[in-house]
């Protein structure tokens, strides 16, 4: 299609750039898969291996059993192996994630051993060239060499000079420090058995198979209140939110979202929101990073890390959900170029995008509401600056729920939670106050054109509220009965008309409702039983993983069940976004009937050097940034709506989907 010129050129560029490395990479994939298969088929009693991500064979996780008759005996030590694309011609890199005190392991965990050194690098007098890497080596020889290194450190070539000096001069203190890094004790035979059982268990259990789910289903169905026994309960109730009768008029089915590019796929996670400064676009990610989008790549601006956690820790869902890691959601720039990022676990960060330095401007542990409570689930924000006083700014923010935290957001929706609030914070007086309460999952915010009104997305009720700043405590409904749950709301670039883009979690109409979001809403007993069951199943597996300390895969598996992460792709079958005018009338819509681009949090419109309009598509959970590119007519620089674009390119509805599918969807 002529409206998507970047799609083909971008793909061609990638093919050219990757062509020279493809043969090496294919060879490495084959060899690594073979070595992994052999180690799983015939496990080694001294260590176990697995992939960190099943889709990436170049990153392995290794659990080493401390060798007998050494200081490390009985300990379990976790490490990562990162393989290059030209493996086995070049060696991998190995880093311990467990705390290690050893002369040949750096303080950051990097392993310094001859077998992992490239033979072409400088050889020192105490190190023979033949001891270095050769393509005949395998993962097994690497790990066994590292285990041997644990038993027999080389103090002549230390990666940790302090450990080497301590080992020479004060052996007792060295031994004490080594022992503090050990995990719990298991015999190697027990460890090997558990490894095998764990791998077999993940292959066979499934989410709804076996006896455990059925037993828990019976328990959850008959217990009137699980709060006392399990510390939680689902207060499901009957509700019915109106859906559009059909997709017609401005909601006519198309495939704009299905044709979107997916940028940085599997390199990032959860690009929730976007903001622009000086012609550059910035995004917030689930692992705590703020990134700047570049032409073919991205740059990390800063890593929000208020509790000094590693990026590796914060990339894991179950780690970041504990609140130790920041999770920036909404983004806004001030008129002076300071970036403000709202984080549900900590508060609001003020960020200098040039230096990457940041400070916690609103601290939920420090800044309390008049009743002494603190916010629980901060989501989005808008800034109202005082032109006469640089020190004074009002920040309005949504507090999505007083019951559920961010990682339990699915229960906020499933329970039809109505404990959300609109809050405000005065930067001069440092006062936090409640503007509105009893809201059904208040989410995205935006100021209107003349900055007199805040538009607020109410996710659970699928509507948009209008909050006038001159009438505190009051609101009216701007839009009701949206074709999906509205997440963020952002102003379009249309200068001729005040319009807003709204990302929807999943689109649907009266003829094709969602079983999980609409049908189950009418059967609270069924919904309560279902939610209780998955929460307890997940809790069981997650805590088994935590008790075993070293199996992140099992912990992550249980966590994804407990917080219903596995439900997102099941529920979000249909991608959709809408554009509304200032009167709340829907004037345009974007669709992905096949669900290729769904679970949208935001549609952010950006003009790129006057040549193209980009529509960046954010998501709470997707592992990519979506982008639609539309060329700007050189003869006429005026803003054209999507309706104008459809007419200009004479795109018929038949080109978006088959007649049968369109009838079925509409």
Coordinates of N, CA and C in Angstrom, one line a residue, residues 269-470:
X269 N 9.8 -4.3 26.7 CA 8.5 -4.8 27.2 C 7.7 -3.7 27.8
X270 N 6.5 -3.7 27.5 CA 5.5 -2.7 28.1 C 5.8 -1.2 27.9
X271 N 5.9 -0.8 26.6 CA 6.0 0.6 26.3 C 4.7 1.4 26.5
X272 N 4.4 1.7 27.7 CA 3.1 2.2 28.1 C 2.8 3.6 27.5
X273 N 3.7 4.5 27.5 CA 3.4 5.9 27.2 C 4.5 6.6 26.4
X274 N 4.2 7.7 25.7 CA 5.2 8.5 24.9 C 5.1 9.9 25.3
X275 N 6.1 10.7 25.0 CA 6.2 12.1 25.1 C 7.2 12.7 24.2
X276 N 7.1 13.9 23.8 CA 8.0 14.5 22.8 C 8.6 15.8 23.3
X277 N 9.9 15.9 23.0 CA 10.6 17.2 23.3 C 11.7 17.4 22.2
X278 N 11.7 18.6 21.7 CA 12.7 19.0 20.7 C 12.7 18.0 19.5
X279 N 11.6 17.6 19.1 CA 11.5 16.7 17.9 C 11.9 15.3 18.2
X280 N 12.1 14.9 19.4 CA 12.4 13.5 19.8 C 11.3 12.9 20.6
X281 N 11.1 11.6 20.4 CA 10.1 10.8 21.1 C 10.7 10.0 22.2
X282 N 10.1 10.0 23.3 CA 10.5 9.2 24.5 C 9.4 8.2 24.9
X283 N 9.8 7.1 25.5 CA 8.9 6.1 25.9 C 9.3 5.5 27.2
X284 N 8.2 5.1 28.0 CA 8.5 4.4 29.3 C 8.3 2.9 29.1
X285 N 9.2 2.1 29.8 CA 9.2 0.7 29.6 C 9.0 0.0 31.0
X286 N 8.6 -1.3 30.9 CA 8.2 -2.0 32.1 C 9.4 -2.3 33.0
X287 N 10.6 -2.3 32.5 CA 11.8 -2.6 33.3 C 12.4 -1.4 34.0
X288 N 11.7 -0.2 33.9 CA 12.1 1.0 34.6 C 12.9 1.9 33.8
X289 N 13.1 1.6 32.5 CA 13.9 2.5 31.7 C 13.0 3.5 31.0
X290 N 13.6 4.7 30.7 CA 13.1 5.7 29.8 C 14.0 5.7 28.6
X291 N 13.4 5.5 27.4 CA 14.2 5.4 26.2 C 13.8 6.5 25.2
X292 N 14.8 6.9 24.3 CA 14.6 7.8 23.2 C 14.5 7.0 21.9
X293 N 13.5 7.2 21.1 CA 13.4 6.4 19.9 C 14.2 7.1 18.8
X294 N 15.1 6.3 18.2 CA 15.9 6.8 17.1 C 15.4 6.2 15.8
X295 N 16.1 6.5 14.7 CA 15.6 6.1 13.4 C 15.5 4.6 13.3
X296 N 16.5 3.9 13.6 CA 16.4 2.4 13.5 C 16.7 1.7 14.8
X297 N 16.8 2.5 15.9 CA 17.2 1.9 17.2 C 16.6 2.8 18.3
X298 N 17.1 2.6 19.5 CA 16.7 3.4 20.6 C 17.9 3.6 21.5
X299 N 17.7 4.6 22.4 CA 18.8 5.0 23.3 C 18.2 5.0 24.7
X300 N 18.8 4.4 25.7 CA 18.4 4.4 27.1 C 18.8 5.8 27.7
X301 N 17.8 6.6 28.1 CA 18.0 7.9 28.7 C 18.3 7.7 30.1
X302 N 17.6 6.9 30.8 CA 17.9 6.6 32.2 C 17.2 5.4 32.7
X303 N 17.7 4.8 33.7 CA 17.1 3.6 34.4 C 16.6 4.1 35.8
X304 N 15.3 4.2 36.0 CA 14.8 4.6 37.2 C 15.0 3.5 38.3
X305 N 15.8 3.7 39.2 CA 16.2 2.7 40.1 C 16.3 3.2 41.6
X306 N 15.2 3.5 42.2 CA 15.2 4.1 43.5 C 15.7 3.2 44.6
X307 N 15.7 1.9 44.4 CA 16.1 0.9 45.4 C 17.3 0.2 45.0
X308 N 18.1 0.7 44.1 CA 19.4 0.1 43.7 C 19.3 -1.3 43.3
X309 N 18.4 -1.7 42.4 CA 18.2 -3.0 41.9 C 18.9 -3.0 40.5
X310 N 19.3 -4.2 40.1 CA 20.0 -4.3 38.8 C 18.9 -4.4 37.7
X311 N 19.3 -4.0 36.4 CA 18.4 -4.1 35.3 C 18.0 -5.5 35.1
X312 N 18.9 -6.4 35.3 CA 18.5 -7.8 35.2 C 17.4 -8.2 36.1
X313 N 17.4 -7.8 37.3 CA 16.3 -8.1 38.2 C 15.0 -7.5 37.7
X314 N 15.1 -6.2 37.3 CA 13.9 -5.5 36.9 C 13.3 -5.9 35.6
X315 N 14.0 -6.8 34.9 CA 13.4 -7.3 33.6 C 12.5 -8.5 33.9
X316 N 12.5 -9.0 35.1 CA 11.7 -10.1 35.5 C 10.4 -9.6 36.1
X317 N 9.3 -10.0 35.6 CA 8.0 -9.6 36.0 C 7.8 -9.8 37.5
X318 N 8.2 -11.0 38.0 CA 7.9 -11.3 39.4 C 8.8 -10.5 40.3
X319 N 9.9 -10.0 39.9 CA 10.8 -9.2 40.7 C 10.3 -7.7 40.7
X320 N 10.0 -7.2 39.5 CA 9.5 -5.8 39.5 C 8.2 -5.6 40.2
X321 N 7.4 -6.7 40.3 CA 6.1 -6.5 40.9 C 6.1 -6.4 42.4
X322 N 7.3 -6.7 43.0 CA 7.4 -6.5 44.5 C 7.5 -5.0 44.9
X323 N 7.6 -4.1 43.9 CA 7.8 -2.7 44.2 C 9.2 -2.3 44.4
X324 N 10.2 -3.2 44.2 CA 11.6 -2.8 44.4 C 12.0 -2.1 43.1
X325 N 11.4 -2.3 42.0 CA 11.8 -1.7 40.7 C 10.8 -0.7 40.4
X326 N 11.2 0.4 39.7 CA 10.3 1.4 39.2 C 9.6 0.8 38.0
X327 N 8.3 1.3 37.7 CA 7.6 0.9 36.5 C 6.9 2.2 36.0
X328 N 7.7 3.0 35.2 CA 7.1 4.2 34.7 C 5.9 4.0 33.8
X329 N 4.8 4.7 34.0 CA 3.6 4.6 33.2 C 3.5 5.9 32.4
X330 N 2.6 6.8 32.8 CA 2.4 8.0 32.1 C 3.6 8.9 32.0
X331 N 3.8 9.6 30.9 CA 4.9 10.6 30.7 C 4.4 11.9 30.3
X332 N 5.0 13.0 30.8 CA 4.7 14.4 30.4 C 5.9 15.2 30.5
X333 N 6.1 16.1 29.5 CA 7.2 17.1 29.6 C 6.6 18.5 30.1
X334 N 7.4 19.2 30.9 CA 7.0 20.5 31.3 C 7.5 21.5 30.1
X335 N 7.1 22.7 30.2 CA 7.5 23.7 29.2 C 9.0 24.0 29.2
X336 N 9.7 23.6 30.3 CA 11.1 23.8 30.4 C 11.9 22.5 30.0
X337 N 11.2 21.5 29.5 CA 11.9 20.3 29.1 C 12.2 19.3 30.1
X338 N 11.7 19.4 31.3 CA 11.8 18.4 32.3 C 10.8 17.3 32.1
X339 N 11.2 16.0 32.1 CA 10.3 14.9 31.9 C 9.8 14.4 33.3
X340 N 8.5 14.2 33.3 CA 7.8 13.7 34.5 C 7.3 12.3 34.2
X341 N 7.6 11.3 35.0 CA 7.2 9.9 34.8 C 6.5 9.5 36.1
X342 N 5.3 8.9 36.0 CA 4.5 8.5 37.1 C 4.8 7.0 37.3
X343 N 5.0 6.6 38.6 CA 5.3 5.2 38.9 C 4.4 4.7 40.0
X344 N 3.6 3.7 39.8 CA 2.6 3.2 40.8 C 3.2 2.8 42.1
X345 N 4.5 2.4 42.1 CA 5.1 1.9 43.3 C 5.8 2.9 44.1
X346 N 6.2 4.0 43.5 CA 7.1 5.0 44.2 C 6.5 6.4 44.2
X347 N 6.0 6.9 43.1 CA 5.5 8.2 43.0 C 5.7 8.9 41.6
X348 N 6.2 10.1 41.6 CA 6.5 10.8 40.3 C 7.9 11.2 40.3
X349 N 8.6 10.8 39.2 CA 10.0 11.1 39.0 C 10.1 12.4 38.1
X350 N 11.1 13.3 38.5 CA 11.4 14.4 37.6 C 12.8 14.0 37.0
X351 N 12.9 14.1 35.7 CA 14.0 13.5 35.0 C 14.6 14.6 34.0
X352 N 16.0 14.7 34.1 CA 16.7 15.5 33.2 C 17.1 14.6 32.0
X353 N 16.6 14.8 30.8 CA 16.8 13.8 29.7 C 18.2 14.0 29.1
X354 N 18.9 15.1 29.4 CA 20.2 15.2 28.9 C 21.3 14.4 29.7
X355 N 21.1 14.6 31.0 CA 22.1 13.9 31.9 C 21.6 12.5 32.4
X356 N 20.3 12.3 32.3 CA 19.7 11.0 32.9 C 19.5 11.1 34.4
X357 N 19.9 12.2 35.0 CA 19.7 12.3 36.5 C 18.2 12.5 36.8
X358 N 17.7 12.0 37.9 CA 16.3 12.1 38.3 C 16.2 12.2 39.8
X359 N 15.0 12.7 40.2 CA 14.7 12.8 41.6 C 13.2 12.4 41.8
X360 N 12.9 11.9 43.0 CA 11.5 11.5 43.3 C 10.8 12.8 43.8
X361 N 10.0 13.4 42.9 CA 9.3 14.6 43.2 C 8.2 14.4 44.2
X362 N 7.4 13.3 43.8 CA 6.3 12.9 44.7 C 6.6 11.5 45.2
X363 N 6.8 11.4 46.5 CA 7.1 10.1 47.1 C 5.9 9.6 47.9
X364 N 5.4 8.5 47.5 CA 4.1 8.0 48.1 C 4.4 7.6 49.6
X365 N 5.6 7.3 49.9 CA 5.9 7.0 51.3 C 6.0 8.3 52.2
X366 N 6.2 9.4 51.6 CA 6.4 10.6 52.3 C 5.2 11.5 52.2
X367 N 4.7 11.7 51.0 CA 3.5 12.6 50.8 C 2.2 11.8 50.9
X368 N 1.5 12.1 52.0 CA 0.3 11.4 52.3 C -1.0 12.3 52.1
X369 N -2.1 11.7 51.9 CA -3.4 12.3 51.8 C -3.8 12.9 53.1
X370 N -4.8 13.8 53.2 CA -5.2 14.3 54.5 C -5.6 13.3 55.5
X371 N -6.1 12.1 55.1 CA -6.5 11.1 56.0 C -5.3 10.2 56.4
X372 N -4.1 10.5 55.9 CA -3.0 9.7 56.3 C -2.6 8.6 55.4
X373 N -3.5 8.3 54.4 CA -3.3 7.2 53.4 C -2.3 7.7 52.4
X374 N -1.8 6.7 51.7 CA -0.9 7.0 50.5 C -1.5 6.4 49.3
X375 N -1.2 7.0 48.1 CA -1.7 6.4 46.8 C -1.3 4.9 46.7
X376 N -2.0 4.1 46.0 CA -1.7 2.7 45.9 C -1.4 2.3 44.5
X377 N -1.9 3.0 43.5 CA -1.8 2.5 42.1 C -1.8 3.7 41.2
X378 N -0.8 4.5 41.2 CA -0.7 5.7 40.4 C -0.5 5.3 38.9
X379 N -1.2 6.1 38.0 CA -1.3 5.6 36.6 C -0.9 6.6 35.6
X380 N -1.5 7.8 35.6 CA -1.2 8.8 34.6 C -1.2 10.2 35.2
X381 N -0.7 11.2 34.5 CA -0.6 12.5 35.1 C -0.8 13.6 34.0
X382 N -1.1 14.8 34.5 CA -1.1 16.0 33.6 C -0.5 17.1 34.5
X383 N 0.2 18.1 33.8 CA 0.9 19.2 34.5 C 0.2 20.5 34.2
X384 N 0.0 21.3 35.3 CA -0.6 22.6 35.1 C 0.4 23.6 35.7
X385 N 1.2 24.3 34.9 CA 2.2 25.2 35.4 C 1.7 26.6 35.7
X386 N 2.4 27.2 36.6 CA 2.0 28.6 37.0 C 3.0 29.5 36.2
X387 N 2.6 30.3 35.2 CA 3.6 31.1 34.5 C 4.2 32.2 35.3
X388 N 3.6 32.6 36.4 CA 4.1 33.6 37.3 C 5.0 33.1 38.4
X389 N 5.1 31.8 38.6 CA 5.9 31.2 39.7 C 6.4 29.9 39.3
X390 N 7.7 29.9 39.0 CA 8.4 28.7 38.5 C 8.4 27.6 39.6
X391 N 8.2 27.9 40.8 CA 8.2 26.9 41.9 C 6.9 26.2 42.1
X392 N 5.9 26.7 41.5 CA 4.5 26.2 41.7 C 4.0 25.5 40.4
X393 N 3.6 24.3 40.7 CA 3.0 23.5 39.6 C 1.9 22.6 40.2
X394 N 0.8 22.4 39.6 CA -0.2 21.5 40.0 C -0.1 20.2 39.2
X395 N 0.0 19.1 39.8 CA 0.1 17.8 39.1 C -1.2 17.0 39.4
X396 N -2.0 16.7 38.4 CA -3.2 15.9 38.6 C -2.8 14.5 38.2
X397 N -3.2 13.5 39.0 CA -2.8 12.1 38.7 C -4.0 11.2 39.0
X398 N -4.0 10.0 38.3 CA -5.0 9.0 38.6 C -4.4 8.0 39.6
X399 N -5.2 7.6 40.6 CA -4.9 6.5 41.5 C -5.9 5.4 41.2
X400 N -5.5 4.4 40.4 CA -6.5 3.5 39.8 C -7.3 2.7 40.7
X401 N -6.7 2.3 41.9 CA -7.4 1.5 42.8 C -6.8 1.6 44.2
X402 N -7.7 1.5 45.2 CA -7.2 1.5 46.6 C -7.1 0.1 47.1
X403 N -7.4 -0.9 46.3 CA -7.4 -2.3 46.8 C -6.2 -3.0 46.1
X404 N -6.1 -2.9 44.7 CA -5.2 -3.7 44.0 C -4.0 -2.9 43.5
X405 N -2.8 -3.5 43.5 CA -1.6 -2.9 42.9 C -1.5 -3.1 41.4
X406 N -0.5 -2.5 40.8 CA -0.4 -2.6 39.4 C -0.4 -4.0 38.8
X407 N 0.4 -4.9 39.4 CA 0.6 -6.2 38.9 C -0.7 -7.0 39.0
X408 N -1.7 -6.6 39.8 CA -3.0 -7.2 39.9 C -4.0 -6.5 39.1
X409 N -3.6 -5.8 38.1 CA -4.5 -5.0 37.3 C -5.7 -5.8 36.7
X410 N -5.4 -7.0 36.4 CA -6.5 -7.8 35.8 C -7.7 -8.0 36.8
X411 N -7.4 -8.1 38.1 CA -8.4 -8.2 39.1 C -9.1 -6.9 39.3
X412 N -8.4 -5.8 39.1 CA -9.1 -4.5 39.1 C -10.2 -4.4 38.1
X413 N -10.0 -5.0 36.9 CA -11.0 -5.0 35.9 C -12.0 -6.1 36.2
X414 N -11.6 -7.3 36.5 CA -12.5 -8.4 36.7 C -13.5 -8.2 37.9
X415 N -13.0 -7.5 38.9 CA -13.8 -7.2 40.0 C -14.8 -6.0 39.8
X416 N -14.5 -5.3 38.7 CA -15.2 -4.0 38.5 C -15.0 -3.1 39.6
X417 N -13.7 -3.0 40.0 CA -13.3 -2.1 41.1 C -13.7 -0.7 40.9
X418 N -14.3 -0.1 41.9 CA -14.7 1.3 41.9 C -14.1 2.1 43.0
X419 N -12.9 1.9 43.4 CA -12.2 2.6 44.5 C -11.2 3.6 44.0
X420 N -11.2 3.8 42.7 CA -10.2 4.7 42.1 C -10.4 6.2 42.4
X421 N -9.4 7.0 42.2 CA -9.5 8.4 42.6 C -8.7 9.3 41.6
X422 N -9.1 10.5 41.5 CA -8.3 11.6 40.9 C -7.7 12.4 42.0
X423 N -6.3 12.5 42.0 CA -5.6 13.2 43.0 C -4.9 14.5 42.4
X424 N -4.5 15.4 43.3 CA -3.7 16.5 42.8 C -2.6 16.8 43.8
X425 N -1.5 17.3 43.3 CA -0.3 17.6 44.2 C 0.2 19.0 43.9
X426 N 0.4 19.8 44.9 CA 0.9 21.1 44.7 C 2.4 21.1 45.1
X427 N 3.2 21.4 44.1 CA 4.7 21.3 44.3 C 5.2 22.3 45.3
X428 N 4.5 23.4 45.5 CA 5.0 24.4 46.4 C 4.6 24.1 47.8
X429 N 3.3 23.8 48.1 CA 2.8 23.5 49.4 C 3.1 22.0 49.8
X430 N 3.5 21.2 48.8 CA 3.7 19.8 49.0 C 2.5 19.0 49.5
X431 N 1.3 19.5 49.2 CA 0.1 18.9 49.6 C -0.5 18.0 48.6
X432 N -1.0 16.8 49.0 CA -1.6 15.9 48.2 C -3.1 15.8 48.6
X433 N -4.0 15.9 47.6 CA -5.5 15.9 48.0 C -6.3 15.1 47.0
X434 N -7.5 14.8 47.4 CA -8.4 14.0 46.6 C -9.3 15.0 45.8
X435 N -9.4 14.8 44.5 CA -10.3 15.7 43.7 C -11.6 14.9 43.4
X436 N -11.5 13.6 43.1 CA -12.7 12.8 42.8 C -12.4 11.4 43.4
X437 N -13.4 10.7 43.8 CA -13.3 9.3 44.3 C -14.4 8.5 43.8
X438 N -14.3 7.2 44.2 CA -15.3 6.2 43.7 C -15.4 6.1 42.2
X439 N -14.2 6.1 41.6 CA -14.1 5.9 40.1 C -13.7 4.5 39.8
X440 N -14.2 4.0 38.6 CA -14.1 2.6 38.2 C -12.8 2.5 37.3
X441 N -11.7 2.4 38.0 CA -10.4 2.3 37.3 C -10.1 3.5 36.5
X442 N -9.9 4.7 37.1 CA -9.5 5.9 36.4 C -8.1 5.7 35.8
X443 N -7.9 6.1 34.5 CA -6.7 5.7 33.8 C -6.1 7.0 33.2
X444 N -6.1 7.1 31.8 CA -5.4 8.2 31.2 C -6.0 9.5 31.4
X445 N -5.2 10.6 31.4 CA -5.6 12.0 31.6 C -5.0 12.8 30.4
X446 N -5.8 13.9 30.1 CA -5.2 14.9 29.2 C -6.0 16.2 29.5
X447 N -5.2 17.3 29.3 CA -5.8 18.7 29.4 C -6.4 19.0 28.1
X448 N -7.6 19.7 28.1 CA -8.2 20.2 26.9 C -7.4 21.4 26.3
X449 N -7.9 21.8 25.2 CA -7.1 22.9 24.4 C -6.9 24.1 25.2
X450 N -7.9 24.6 25.9 CA -7.7 25.9 26.7 C -7.4 25.7 28.1
X451 N -7.0 24.4 28.5 CA -6.5 24.1 29.8 C -7.4 24.4 31.0
X452 N -8.7 24.2 30.7 CA -9.7 24.5 31.7 C -10.4 23.2 32.2
X453 N -10.2 22.1 31.5 CA -10.8 20.8 31.7 C -9.9 19.7 31.6
X454 N -10.0 18.7 32.5 CA -9.2 17.4 32.3 C -10.2 16.4 31.8
X455 N -9.8 15.7 30.8 CA -10.5 14.5 30.3 C -9.9 13.3 30.9
X456 N -10.7 12.4 31.5 CA -10.3 11.3 32.3 C -10.9 10.0 31.8
X457 N -10.1 9.0 31.4 CA -10.6 7.7 30.9 C -11.0 6.9 32.1
X458 N -12.2 6.4 32.2 CA -12.7 5.5 33.2 C -12.7 4.1 32.6
X459 N -11.7 3.3 32.8 CA -11.4 2.1 32.1 C -12.6 1.1 32.3
X460 N -13.0 0.8 33.5 CA -13.9 -0.3 33.7 C -15.3 0.0 33.2
X461 N -15.7 1.3 33.1 CA -17.0 1.7 32.6 C -17.0 2.1 31.2
X462 N -15.8 2.0 30.5 CA -15.7 2.3 29.1 C -16.3 3.6 28.7
X463 N -15.8 4.6 29.5 CA -16.3 6.0 29.2 C -15.2 7.0 29.5
X464 N -15.5 8.3 29.1 CA -14.6 9.4 29.4 C -15.3 10.5 30.1
X465 N -14.7 10.9 31.2 CA -15.3 11.9 32.1 C -14.6 13.3 31.8
X466 N -15.4 14.3 32.1 CA -14.9 15.7 31.9 C -14.9 16.4 33.2
X467 N -13.7 16.7 33.7 CA -13.5 17.3 35.0 C -13.1 18.8 34.9
X468 N -14.0 19.7 35.2 CA -13.7 21.1 35.1 C -12.9 21.6 36.3
X469 N -11.8 22.3 36.0 CA -10.9 22.7 37.1 C -11.5 23.8 38.0
X470 N -12.5 24.5 37.4 CA -13.2 25.6 38.2 C -14.4 25.0 39.0

